[in-house]
Amino acid sequence: MATYVFRCPACSVFEVVVPMSSVRPTHPCPTCAGESSRVWTAPALATTPAALHRAVAAADASTEAPQVVRSIPAGRPRPRGRRWNPVTGAAPVDAAHRPAGPHPSLPRW
Ligand SMILES: [Zn+2]
């Protein structure tokens, strides 16, 4: 989608957001429905922040060839607590003492 500017001879300038493949040299005015001609403007090019550019590039690279992680990345250790065992998949110890049934936050039908 791209934004195009049109000028109605009776009203004023307005913008239309349409796919680039379907833009036409004229567009009906949203106010008076009169035929409006396209106004050529400079493309809205902006400098992408470096951090955003790196994030987008990393996301694109991950889409095509995801990085395989075989160990937990180094850094701050994860907090210990009532978590599932990541190796065995075992439930937390006190899970056996929970009442049977759906999660308390789920609606009971
Ligand atoms: Zn108009």
Coordinates of N, CA and C and ligand atoms in Angstrom, one line a residue:
M1 N 0.8 -1.2 0.0 CA 0.0 0.0 0.0 C 0.9 1.2 0.0
A2 N 0.4 2.2 -0.7 CA 1.2 3.5 -0.8 C 0.2 4.6 -0.7
T3 N 0.7 5.7 -0.2 CA -0.2 6.9 -0.1 C 0.1 7.8 -1.3
Y4 N -1.0 8.2 -2.0 CA -0.9 9.1 -3.1 C -1.7 10.3 -2.8
V5 N -1.3 11.4 -3.4 CA -1.9 12.7 -3.2 C -2.7 13.1 -4.4
F6 N -3.9 13.6 -4.3 CA -4.7 14.1 -5.4 C -5.2 15.4 -5.1
R7 N -5.5 16.2 -6.1 CA -6.0 17.6 -5.9 C -7.3 17.7 -6.7
C8 N -8.3 18.0 -5.9 CA -9.6 18.3 -6.5 C -9.7 19.8 -6.9
P9 N -10.1 20.1 -8.1 CA -10.1 21.5 -8.6 C -11.2 22.3 -7.8
A10 N -12.2 21.7 -7.2 CA -13.2 22.4 -6.5 C -13.0 22.4 -5.0
C11 N -12.3 21.4 -4.5 CA -12.2 21.3 -3.0 C -10.8 21.6 -2.6
S12 N -10.0 20.5 -2.4 CA -8.7 20.7 -1.9 C -7.9 19.4 -2.2
V13 N -6.8 19.3 -1.5 CA -5.9 18.2 -1.7 C -6.3 17.1 -0.7
F14 N -6.2 15.8 -1.2 CA -6.5 14.7 -0.3 C -5.6 13.6 -0.6
E15 N -5.5 12.7 0.3 CA -4.6 11.5 0.2 C -5.4 10.2 0.0
V16 N -4.9 9.3 -0.7 CA -5.6 8.0 -0.9 C -4.5 6.9 -0.7
V17 N -4.8 5.9 0.0 CA -3.9 4.8 0.3 C -4.5 3.6 -0.5
V18 N -3.7 3.3 -1.5 CA -4.1 2.2 -2.4 C -2.8 1.3 -2.8
P19 N -3.0 0.1 -3.2 CA -1.9 -0.6 -3.7 C -1.2 0.0 -4.9
M20 N 0.1 -0.1 -5.0 CA 0.8 0.5 -6.1 C 0.3 0.0 -7.4
S21 N -0.2 -1.2 -7.5 CA -0.6 -1.7 -8.8 C -2.0 -1.2 -9.2
S22 N -2.7 -0.5 -8.3 CA -4.0 -0.1 -8.7 C -4.2 1.4 -8.7
V23 N -3.1 2.2 -8.6 CA -3.2 3.6 -8.6 C -3.5 4.1 -10.0
R24 N -4.3 5.1 -10.1 CA -4.7 5.7 -11.4 C -4.3 7.2 -11.5
P25 N -4.2 7.8 -12.6 CA -3.9 9.2 -12.7 C -4.9 10.1 -12.1
T26 N -6.2 9.6 -12.0 CA -7.2 10.4 -11.4 C -7.9 9.6 -10.4
H27 N -8.6 10.3 -9.5 CA -9.3 9.6 -8.4 C -10.5 10.5 -8.0
P28 N -11.7 9.9 -7.8 CA -12.8 10.7 -7.4 C -12.6 11.4 -6.0
C29 N -13.0 12.7 -5.9 CA -12.8 13.4 -4.7 C -13.8 12.9 -3.6
P30 N -13.3 12.7 -2.4 CA -14.1 12.2 -1.3 C -15.2 13.1 -0.9
T31 N -15.1 14.4 -1.3 CA -16.1 15.4 -0.9 C -17.2 15.6 -1.9
C32 N -16.7 15.9 -3.2 CA -17.7 16.2 -4.2 C -17.7 15.2 -5.3
A33 N -16.9 14.1 -5.2 CA -16.9 13.0 -6.2 C -16.4 13.5 -7.5
G34 N -15.8 14.7 -7.6 CA -15.3 15.2 -8.9 C -14.0 14.6 -9.2
E35 N -13.6 14.5 -10.4 CA -12.4 13.9 -10.9 C -11.2 14.7 -10.4
S36 N -10.3 14.1 -9.7 CA -9.1 14.8 -9.2 C -7.9 14.2 -9.8
S37 N -6.9 15.1 -10.1 CA -5.7 14.7 -10.7 C -4.6 14.4 -9.6
R38 N -3.8 13.5 -9.9 CA -2.7 13.1 -9.0 C -1.7 14.2 -8.9
V39 N -1.2 14.4 -7.7 CA -0.1 15.4 -7.4 C 1.2 14.5 -7.2
W40 N 2.2 14.9 -7.9 CA 3.5 14.1 -7.7 C 4.2 14.7 -6.6
T41 N 4.6 13.9 -5.6 CA 5.3 14.3 -4.5 C 6.6 13.5 -4.3
A42 N 7.4 14.0 -3.4 CA 8.7 13.3 -3.1 C 8.3 12.0 -2.4
P43 N 9.0 10.9 -2.6 CA 8.7 9.7 -1.8 C 9.0 9.9 -0.4
A44 N 8.3 9.3 0.5 CA 8.4 9.4 1.9 C 9.5 8.4 2.4
L45 N 10.7 8.8 2.1 CA 11.9 8.0 2.5 C 12.4 8.5 3.8
A46 N 12.6 7.6 4.7 CA 13.1 8.0 6.0 C 14.3 7.1 6.4
T47 N 15.2 7.6 7.1 CA 16.3 6.8 7.6 C 15.8 5.9 8.7
T48 N 16.1 4.6 8.5 CA 15.7 3.6 9.5 C 16.7 3.6 10.6
P49 N 16.3 3.7 11.9 CA 17.3 3.6 13.0 C 18.1 2.3 12.9
A50 N 19.4 2.4 13.2 CA 20.3 1.2 13.1 C 19.8 0.0 13.9
A51 N 19.3 0.2 15.1 CA 18.8 -0.9 15.9 C 17.6 -1.6 15.2
L52 N 16.7 -0.8 14.7 CA 15.5 -1.3 14.0 C 16.0 -2.1 12.7
H53 N 16.9 -1.5 12.0 CA 17.4 -2.2 10.8 C 18.1 -3.5 11.2
R54 N 18.8 -3.6 12.2 CA 19.4 -4.9 12.7 C 18.4 -5.9 13.1
A55 N 17.3 -5.4 13.8 CA 16.3 -6.3 14.2 C 15.5 -6.9 13.0
V56 N 15.2 -6.0 12.0 CA 14.5 -6.5 10.8 C 15.4 -7.5 10.1
A57 N 16.7 -7.2 9.9 CA 17.6 -8.1 9.2 C 17.7 -9.4 9.9
A58 N 17.7 -9.4 11.3 CA 17.8 -10.6 12.0 C 16.6 -11.4 11.9
A59 N 15.4 -10.8 11.9 CA 14.1 -11.5 11.7 C 14.1 -12.1 10.3
D60 N 14.5 -11.3 9.3 CA 14.5 -11.9 7.9 C 15.4 -13.1 7.8
A61 N 16.6 -13.0 8.4 CA 17.6 -14.1 8.3 C 17.0 -15.3 9.1
S62 N 16.3 -15.1 10.2 CA 15.8 -16.2 11.0 C 14.7 -16.8 10.2
T63 N 14.0 -16.1 9.4 CA 12.9 -16.7 8.6 C 13.5 -17.7 7.6
E64 N 14.5 -17.3 6.9 CA 15.1 -18.2 5.9 C 16.0 -19.3 6.5
A65 N 16.8 -19.0 7.5 CA 17.7 -20.0 8.0 C 17.7 -19.8 9.6
P66 N 16.8 -20.4 10.3 CA 16.7 -20.2 11.7 C 18.0 -20.7 12.4
Q67 N 18.5 -20.0 13.4 CA 19.7 -20.4 14.1 C 19.3 -21.6 15.0
V68 N 20.1 -22.6 15.0 CA 19.8 -23.8 15.9 C 20.5 -23.5 17.2
V69 N 19.8 -23.6 18.3 CA 20.3 -23.4 19.6 C 20.4 -24.8 20.3
R70 N 21.6 -25.2 20.7 CA 21.8 -26.5 21.3 C 22.0 -26.4 22.8
S71 N 22.1 -25.2 23.3 CA 22.3 -25.0 24.7 C 21.6 -23.7 25.1
I72 N 21.4 -23.6 26.4 CA 20.8 -22.4 26.9 C 21.8 -21.2 26.8
P73 N 21.4 -20.1 26.2 CA 22.4 -19.0 26.0 C 22.9 -18.5 27.3
A74 N 24.2 -18.1 27.3 CA 24.8 -17.6 28.5 C 24.1 -16.3 28.9
G75 N 24.2 -16.0 30.2 CA 23.6 -14.8 30.7 C 23.1 -15.0 32.1
R76 N 22.2 -14.1 32.4 CA 21.6 -14.2 33.8 C 20.8 -15.5 33.9
P77 N 21.0 -16.2 35.0 CA 20.3 -17.5 35.2 C 18.8 -17.2 35.4
R78 N 18.1 -18.2 34.9 CA 16.6 -18.1 35.0 C 16.2 -18.2 36.5
P79 N 15.2 -17.6 36.9 CA 14.7 -17.7 38.3 C 14.2 -19.1 38.6
R80 N 14.6 -19.6 39.7 CA 14.1 -20.9 40.2 C 12.7 -20.7 40.8
G81 N 12.0 -21.8 40.7 CA 10.7 -21.7 41.3 C 9.8 -22.8 40.8
R82 N 8.6 -22.6 40.8 CA 7.6 -23.6 40.4 C 7.5 -23.7 38.9
R83 N 8.5 -24.3 38.3 CA 8.6 -24.5 36.8 C 8.6 -25.9 36.5
W84 N 8.2 -26.2 35.3 CA 8.3 -27.5 34.7 C 9.8 -27.9 34.5
N85 N 10.2 -29.1 34.8 CA 11.5 -29.5 34.6 C 11.8 -29.5 33.1
P86 N 12.8 -28.6 32.6 CA 13.0 -28.5 31.2 C 13.7 -29.8 30.6
V87 N 14.3 -30.6 31.4 CA 14.9 -31.8 30.9 C 14.0 -33.0 30.8
T88 N 13.3 -33.3 31.9 CA 12.4 -34.4 32.0 C 11.0 -34.1 31.6
G89 N 10.6 -32.8 31.7 CA 9.2 -32.5 31.4 C 8.3 -32.7 32.6
A90 N 8.9 -33.1 33.7 CA 8.1 -33.4 34.9 C 7.4 -32.1 35.4
A91 N 6.2 -32.3 36.0 CA 5.4 -31.2 36.5 C 6.1 -30.8 37.9
P92 N 5.8 -29.6 38.3 CA 6.3 -29.2 39.6 C 5.7 -30.1 40.7
V93 N 6.5 -30.2 41.7 CA 6.2 -31.2 42.8 C 4.8 -31.0 43.3
D94 N 4.4 -29.7 43.6 CA 3.1 -29.5 44.2 C 2.0 -29.5 43.2
A95 N 2.2 -29.9 42.0 CA 1.1 -30.0 41.0 C 0.2 -31.1 41.4
A96 N 0.7 -32.1 42.0 CA -0.2 -33.3 42.4 C -1.2 -32.9 43.5
H97 N -1.0 -31.8 44.2 CA -1.9 -31.4 45.2 C -2.9 -30.4 44.7
R98 N -2.8 -30.0 43.5 CA -3.8 -29.1 42.9 C -5.2 -29.8 42.7
P99 N -6.3 -29.1 42.9 CA -7.5 -29.8 42.6 C -7.7 -30.1 41.1
A100 N -8.4 -31.2 40.8 CA -8.6 -31.6 39.5 C -9.6 -30.6 38.8
G101 N -9.6 -30.5 37.5 CA -10.5 -29.6 36.8 C -9.8 -28.6 36.0
P102 N -10.5 -27.8 35.3 CA -9.9 -26.8 34.5 C -9.2 -25.7 35.3
H103 N -8.4 -24.9 34.7 CA -7.7 -23.8 35.3 C -8.7 -22.9 36.0
P104 N -8.4 -22.4 37.2 CA -9.4 -21.5 37.9 C -9.8 -20.3 37.1
S105 N -9.0 -19.8 36.2 CA -9.4 -18.6 35.4 C -10.2 -19.0 34.2
L106 N -10.4 -20.2 33.9 CA -11.2 -20.6 32.8 C -12.7 -20.6 33.2
P107 N -13.6 -20.3 32.3 CA -15.0 -20.3 32.7 C -15.5 -21.8 32.8
R108 N -16.3 -22.0 33.7 CA -16.9 -23.4 33.9 C -18.2 -23.4 33.2
W109 N -18.4 -24.2 32.2 CA -19.6 -24.3 31.5 C -20.6 -25.3 32.0
Ligands
ZN1 ZN -13.9 17.8 -4.5

